[in-house]
Amino acid sequence: MLSELDITIIKVLQDDLPLVEKPFKLIADKLGITEKKLLDKIEEYIAMGIIRRFGATINHLEAGFAANAMVVWDVDDKRTKEAGRLMAQFAEVSHCYQRLRNADWQYNLFTMVHGKTREQCRQIVEKIARVVNVDKYKLLFTIEELKKSSIKYFT
Amino acid sequence: MSLPGKKGCVKQVDNIDRQLLNNIQENFPIGSRPYLKLAQKLGISEKEVISKINYFKKKGIIRRLGGIFDSKKLGYDSTLCAIKVPKSRINEVAEIINSIPGVTHNYLREHRYNMWFTLIAPCNEAINQILVKIKCDTGIEDIINLPTVKLFKINVYFDLNEV
């Protein structure tokens, strides 16, 4: 589905956008295409969902959101869709996934919850538990970030 | 890396900075002069926008500025894994896991499964091979693999006005 040109563009867009007046022109020149072509392609990728978001990734720890927890929920299989959608609506929830449970791990919904303090995280989670009506859950507070990076696709 | 409880440094930045950080997370202009457009919105100069972004990057407040791709749409498979690591071996095991290019995130969490990492690879077979290699290199058999069934939300937007 992706052409060779697409893959070349996507490779370059994984790097940091240059901090010059015309950053897209600079990239386009390097690729040997026009600035307009590049901008059109980016819009196309956004429309197709290939690019989820274009912009800055903020370090939330440096930005003052000091506490966060991965919350794992054991939700009845028949209710996962409804529960996942409800949890996703909370602003304090940045990620919400359904994952395949197994013999060693009974929990099937996963949310990342952010707050200024651990106590605030706990309060948010209690609120979610009430609203979604789930009582089997666990908070796994983050102790330390060991790695955070972006994957380089097509390398 | 920063630990929970450490005071953030955005508290020292002003209102314009917050607005800029909010805007470039979600509404980054796709156009010929994106920094000029942001400048006009905030009532400052293009040069100021560029130098502020430069500063935030140096300070580590901005990790990256660019496209965030959907791994699934690019044909990649992803999963979340957890491994039980003895306290005395955390640094050593983290080094082994972090050295794998497909490992994008790795966190130490409060649980008997204490190390949680995300893994992206071109196919599930590649993911399984990487996990076998981790077991082999660390000597730890206790790894759980939790492939994504459904994504409900991924929105790493932080409203700096809330800080």
Coordinates of C-alpha atoms in Angstrom, one line a residue:
Chain A
M1 CA 0.0 0.0 0.0
L2 CA 2.8 2.4 0.8
S3 CA 5.0 3.5 -2.1
E4 CA 8.8 3.7 -2.0
L5 CA 8.4 7.5 -1.8
D6 CA 6.0 7.1 1.2
I7 CA 8.5 5.0 3.1
T8 CA 11.3 7.5 2.3
I9 CA 9.1 10.4 3.6
I10 CA 8.0 8.4 6.7
K11 CA 11.6 7.7 7.6
V12 CA 12.5 11.4 7.5
L13 CA 9.4 12.5 9.5
Q14 CA 10.5 10.3 12.4
D15 CA 13.4 12.7 12.9
D16 CA 13.0 16.0 14.8
L17 CA 11.4 18.7 12.7
P18 CA 14.2 21.3 11.9
L19 CA 14.0 24.5 13.8
V20 CA 14.3 26.8 10.8
E21 CA 11.7 29.2 9.2
K22 CA 10.7 26.7 6.5
P23 CA 11.3 23.2 8.1
F24 CA 9.2 21.3 5.6
K25 CA 10.9 23.0 2.6
L26 CA 14.3 21.9 4.1
I27 CA 13.0 18.3 4.3
A28 CA 11.4 18.4 0.8
D29 CA 14.7 19.7 -0.7
K30 CA 16.6 16.8 0.8
L31 CA 14.0 14.4 -0.6
G32 CA 14.0 16.0 -4.0
I33 CA 10.3 16.8 -3.9
T34 CA 8.4 20.1 -3.7
E35 CA 7.4 21.5 -0.4
K36 CA 3.7 21.3 -1.4
K37 CA 4.0 17.6 -2.3
L38 CA 5.5 16.9 1.2
L39 CA 2.8 19.0 2.9
D40 CA 0.1 17.1 0.9
K41 CA 1.6 13.8 1.8
I42 CA 1.6 14.7 5.5
E43 CA -2.0 15.7 5.4
E44 CA -2.8 12.5 3.6
Y45 CA -1.0 10.4 6.3
I46 CA -2.9 12.3 9.0
A47 CA -6.2 11.6 7.2
M48 CA -5.4 7.9 6.8
G49 CA -4.4 7.6 10.5
I50 CA -0.8 6.6 9.5
I51 CA 0.3 9.7 11.5
R52 CA -1.6 9.6 14.7
R53 CA -0.5 13.1 15.7
F54 CA 2.0 15.6 14.4
G55 CA 3.6 17.8 17.0
A56 CA 5.6 17.8 20.2
T57 CA 6.0 14.9 22.7
I58 CA 6.2 16.4 26.2
N59 CA 8.1 14.8 29.0
H60 CA 5.3 14.7 31.6
L61 CA 7.6 14.2 34.5
E62 CA 9.6 17.4 33.6
A63 CA 6.3 19.1 33.0
G64 CA 5.0 18.6 36.5
F65 CA 2.8 15.5 36.3
A66 CA 4.9 13.8 38.8
A67 CA 2.9 10.7 39.7
N68 CA 1.5 8.1 37.4
A69 CA 0.2 4.6 37.6
M70 CA -0.6 1.8 35.2
V71 CA -4.0 0.6 36.4
V72 CA -5.0 -3.0 35.4
W73 CA -8.6 -3.9 35.5
D74 CA -10.3 -7.3 35.5
V75 CA -13.5 -6.7 33.5
D76 CA -16.1 -9.2 32.5
D77 CA -15.3 -10.1 28.8
K78 CA -18.9 -9.1 27.8
R79 CA -18.3 -5.6 29.3
T80 CA -14.8 -4.7 28.0
K81 CA -15.9 -2.6 25.1
E82 CA -18.3 -0.5 27.2
A83 CA -15.8 -0.2 30.1
G84 CA -12.9 0.7 27.8
R85 CA -14.9 3.4 26.1
L86 CA -15.9 4.9 29.5
M87 CA -12.4 4.8 30.9
A88 CA -11.0 6.5 27.8
Q89 CA -13.3 9.5 28.4
F90 CA -11.4 10.5 31.6
A91 CA -8.9 13.3 30.9
E92 CA -6.5 11.9 33.4
V93 CA -6.3 8.6 31.4
S94 CA -3.7 8.9 28.7
H95 CA -3.8 5.3 27.4
C96 CA -6.5 2.7 27.5
Y97 CA -6.0 -0.8 26.0
Q98 CA -7.7 -4.1 26.0
R99 CA -5.1 -6.9 26.2
L100 CA -5.2 -10.7 25.9
R101 CA -5.3 -12.1 29.5
N102 CA -3.5 -15.4 30.3
A103 CA -3.0 -17.9 33.1
D104 CA -0.4 -15.6 34.7
W105 CA -2.3 -12.4 34.3
Q106 CA -6.1 -12.1 34.9
Y107 CA -6.4 -8.4 34.1
N108 CA -7.7 -7.4 30.6
L109 CA -8.0 -3.6 30.6
F110 CA -5.0 -1.3 31.0
T111 CA -5.0 2.4 31.7
M112 CA -2.3 4.9 32.4
V113 CA -3.5 7.5 34.9
H114 CA -1.6 10.7 35.6
G115 CA -1.7 13.1 38.6
K116 CA 0.4 15.5 40.6
T117 CA 0.6 13.1 43.5
R118 CA 0.0 9.4 44.2
E119 CA -3.0 10.3 46.4
Q120 CA -4.5 12.2 43.4
C121 CA -3.9 9.1 41.2
R122 CA -5.7 7.0 43.8
Q123 CA -8.7 9.3 43.9
I124 CA -9.0 9.4 40.1
V125 CA -8.9 5.6 40.0
E126 CA -11.6 5.3 42.7
K127 CA -13.7 7.6 40.6
I128 CA -13.2 5.5 37.5
A129 CA -14.0 2.3 39.4
R130 CA -17.3 3.8 40.6
V131 CA -18.3 5.2 37.2
V132 CA -17.4 2.1 35.3
N133 CA -18.5 -0.2 38.1
V134 CA -15.5 -2.4 38.3
D135 CA -14.1 -3.6 41.6
K136 CA -11.2 -5.9 40.6
Y137 CA -8.3 -3.6 39.8
K138 CA -4.7 -2.8 40.8
L139 CA -2.6 0.3 40.7
L140 CA 1.0 -0.3 39.6
F141 CA 2.8 3.0 40.4
T142 CA 5.7 4.0 38.3
I143 CA 8.9 4.0 40.2
E144 CA 11.3 4.9 37.4
E145 CA 11.4 5.4 33.7
L146 CA 14.1 3.1 32.3
K147 CA 13.6 3.9 28.6
K148 CA 11.3 6.0 26.5
S149 CA 12.0 6.4 22.8
S150 CA 10.4 6.2 19.4
I151 CA 10.9 3.2 17.2
K152 CA 12.6 3.8 13.8
Y153 CA 10.3 2.2 11.3
F154 CA 11.6 0.9 8.0
T155 CA 15.2 0.8 9.1
Chain B
M1 CA 15.7 10.1 34.8
S2 CA 13.2 12.1 36.9
L3 CA 11.5 10.3 39.7
P4 CA 8.0 10.8 40.8
G5 CA 7.8 13.6 43.3
K6 CA 10.5 15.6 41.7
K7 CA 9.4 19.1 41.1
G8 CA 8.7 19.9 37.5
C9 CA 10.4 22.9 35.9
V10 CA 7.4 24.2 33.9
K11 CA 6.3 25.9 37.0
Q12 CA 9.0 28.5 36.2
V13 CA 7.7 29.2 32.7
D14 CA 5.2 31.8 31.9
N15 CA 1.8 31.8 30.4
I16 CA 3.1 32.2 26.8
D17 CA 5.3 29.2 27.3
R18 CA 2.3 27.1 28.5
Q19 CA 0.2 28.2 25.6
L20 CA 3.1 27.4 23.2
L21 CA 3.5 23.9 24.7
N22 CA -0.2 23.2 24.6
N23 CA -0.4 24.4 21.0
I24 CA 2.5 22.4 19.6
Q25 CA 1.3 19.2 21.1
E26 CA -2.1 19.2 19.4
N27 CA -2.3 22.0 16.8
F28 CA 1.0 22.1 15.2
P29 CA 0.5 23.9 11.9
I30 CA 1.3 21.8 8.8
G31 CA 2.3 24.6 6.4
S32 CA 5.2 26.4 5.0
R33 CA 6.0 28.6 8.0
P34 CA 4.7 26.7 11.0
Y35 CA 6.7 28.7 13.6
L36 CA 5.4 32.0 12.2
K37 CA 1.8 30.7 12.4
L38 CA 2.3 29.8 16.1
A39 CA 4.0 33.1 16.7
Q40 CA 1.0 35.0 15.3
K41 CA -1.3 33.0 17.4
L42 CA 0.7 33.8 20.6
G43 CA 1.6 37.4 19.7
I44 CA 5.3 36.9 19.7
S45 CA 7.9 36.7 17.0
E46 CA 8.8 33.7 14.9
K47 CA 12.4 33.9 16.2
E48 CA 11.1 33.7 19.8
V49 CA 9.0 30.6 19.0
I50 CA 12.0 28.9 17.5
S51 CA 14.3 29.8 20.4
K52 CA 11.7 28.8 23.0
I53 CA 11.2 25.4 21.4
N54 CA 15.0 25.0 21.2
Y55 CA 15.2 25.8 24.9
F56 CA 12.4 23.3 25.9
K57 CA 14.2 20.6 23.9
K58 CA 17.5 21.3 25.7
K59 CA 15.7 21.2 29.0
G60 CA 14.1 17.9 28.2
I61 CA 10.6 19.2 28.4
I62 CA 10.0 18.5 24.7
R63 CA 11.3 15.0 23.9
R64 CA 10.6 15.2 20.2
L65 CA 8.9 17.3 17.6
G66 CA 7.6 15.5 14.6
G67 CA 5.2 12.8 13.3
I68 CA 3.9 10.2 15.7
F69 CA 3.0 7.1 13.7
D70 CA 0.5 4.4 14.2
S71 CA 2.6 1.2 14.3
K72 CA -0.3 -1.0 13.3
K73 CA -1.1 1.0 10.2
L74 CA 2.6 0.7 9.2
G75 CA 2.2 -3.1 9.5
Y76 CA 4.0 -3.6 12.8
D77 CA 2.8 -5.7 15.8
S78 CA 3.1 -4.4 19.3
T79 CA 2.7 -5.8 22.8
L80 CA 3.2 -5.1 26.5
C81 CA 5.5 -7.4 28.5
A82 CA 6.3 -7.8 32.1
I83 CA 9.3 -9.5 33.7
K84 CA 10.1 -10.4 37.3
V85 CA 13.5 -9.0 38.0
P86 CA 15.3 -9.5 41.4
K87 CA 16.1 -6.1 42.9
S88 CA 19.9 -6.7 42.7
R89 CA 19.7 -7.3 38.9
I90 CA 17.5 -4.3 37.9
N91 CA 20.2 -2.3 36.2
E92 CA 21.8 -5.2 34.4
V93 CA 18.4 -6.6 33.1
A94 CA 17.3 -3.1 32.1
E95 CA 20.4 -2.7 30.1
I96 CA 19.8 -5.9 28.2
I97 CA 16.1 -5.0 27.5
N98 CA 16.7 -1.4 26.6
S99 CA 19.3 -2.4 24.0
I100 CA 16.6 -4.0 21.9
P101 CA 15.6 -1.4 19.2
G102 CA 11.9 -2.6 19.3
V103 CA 11.6 -1.8 23.0
T104 CA 10.2 1.7 23.0
H105 CA 9.2 2.1 26.7
N106 CA 10.5 0.4 29.8
Y107 CA 9.3 1.3 33.3
L108 CA 10.0 0.0 36.8
R109 CA 6.7 -0.5 38.6
E110 CA 5.5 -1.5 42.1
H111 CA 4.5 -5.1 41.6
R112 CA 6.1 -8.6 41.8
Y113 CA 6.2 -8.2 38.0
N114 CA 8.3 -5.1 38.3
M115 CA 9.7 -4.3 34.9
W116 CA 7.2 -3.4 32.1
F117 CA 8.2 -2.8 28.6
T118 CA 6.5 -2.3 25.2
L119 CA 7.8 -4.1 22.2
I120 CA 7.2 -3.2 18.6
A121 CA 8.3 -5.5 15.7
P122 CA 7.5 -6.2 12.1
C123 CA 5.4 -9.3 13.0
N124 CA 4.4 -11.5 16.0
E125 CA 6.9 -14.1 15.1
A126 CA 9.7 -11.5 15.5
I127 CA 8.2 -10.5 18.9
N128 CA 8.3 -14.1 20.1
Q129 CA 11.9 -14.5 18.9
I130 CA 12.9 -11.3 20.9
L131 CA 11.2 -12.7 24.0
V132 CA 13.0 -16.0 23.7
K133 CA 16.3 -14.1 23.4
I134 CA 15.5 -12.0 26.5
K135 CA 14.8 -15.2 28.5
C136 CA 18.1 -16.6 27.3
D137 CA 20.2 -13.4 27.9
T138 CA 18.7 -12.7 31.4
G139 CA 18.1 -16.3 32.5
I140 CA 14.6 -15.1 33.7
E141 CA 11.8 -17.3 32.5
D142 CA 9.0 -15.3 34.2
I143 CA 7.9 -13.0 31.4
I144 CA 4.3 -12.3 30.5
N145 CA 3.3 -11.2 27.0
L146 CA 0.1 -9.2 26.7
P147 CA -0.7 -8.4 23.1
T148 CA -3.1 -5.6 22.3
V149 CA -6.6 -6.7 21.5
K150 CA -8.1 -3.2 21.2
L151 CA -6.9 0.3 21.5
F152 CA -9.4 2.6 23.2
K153 CA -7.2 5.7 23.7
I154 CA -3.8 7.0 23.2
N155 CA -3.6 10.7 23.9
V156 CA -0.5 11.9 25.4
Y157 CA -1.6 15.5 25.6
F158 CA -0.7 17.3 28.8
D159 CA -2.6 20.5 29.5
L160 CA 0.1 22.7 30.9
N161 CA -2.5 25.0 32.3
E162 CA -3.3 22.3 34.8
V163 CA 0.2 22.3 36.3

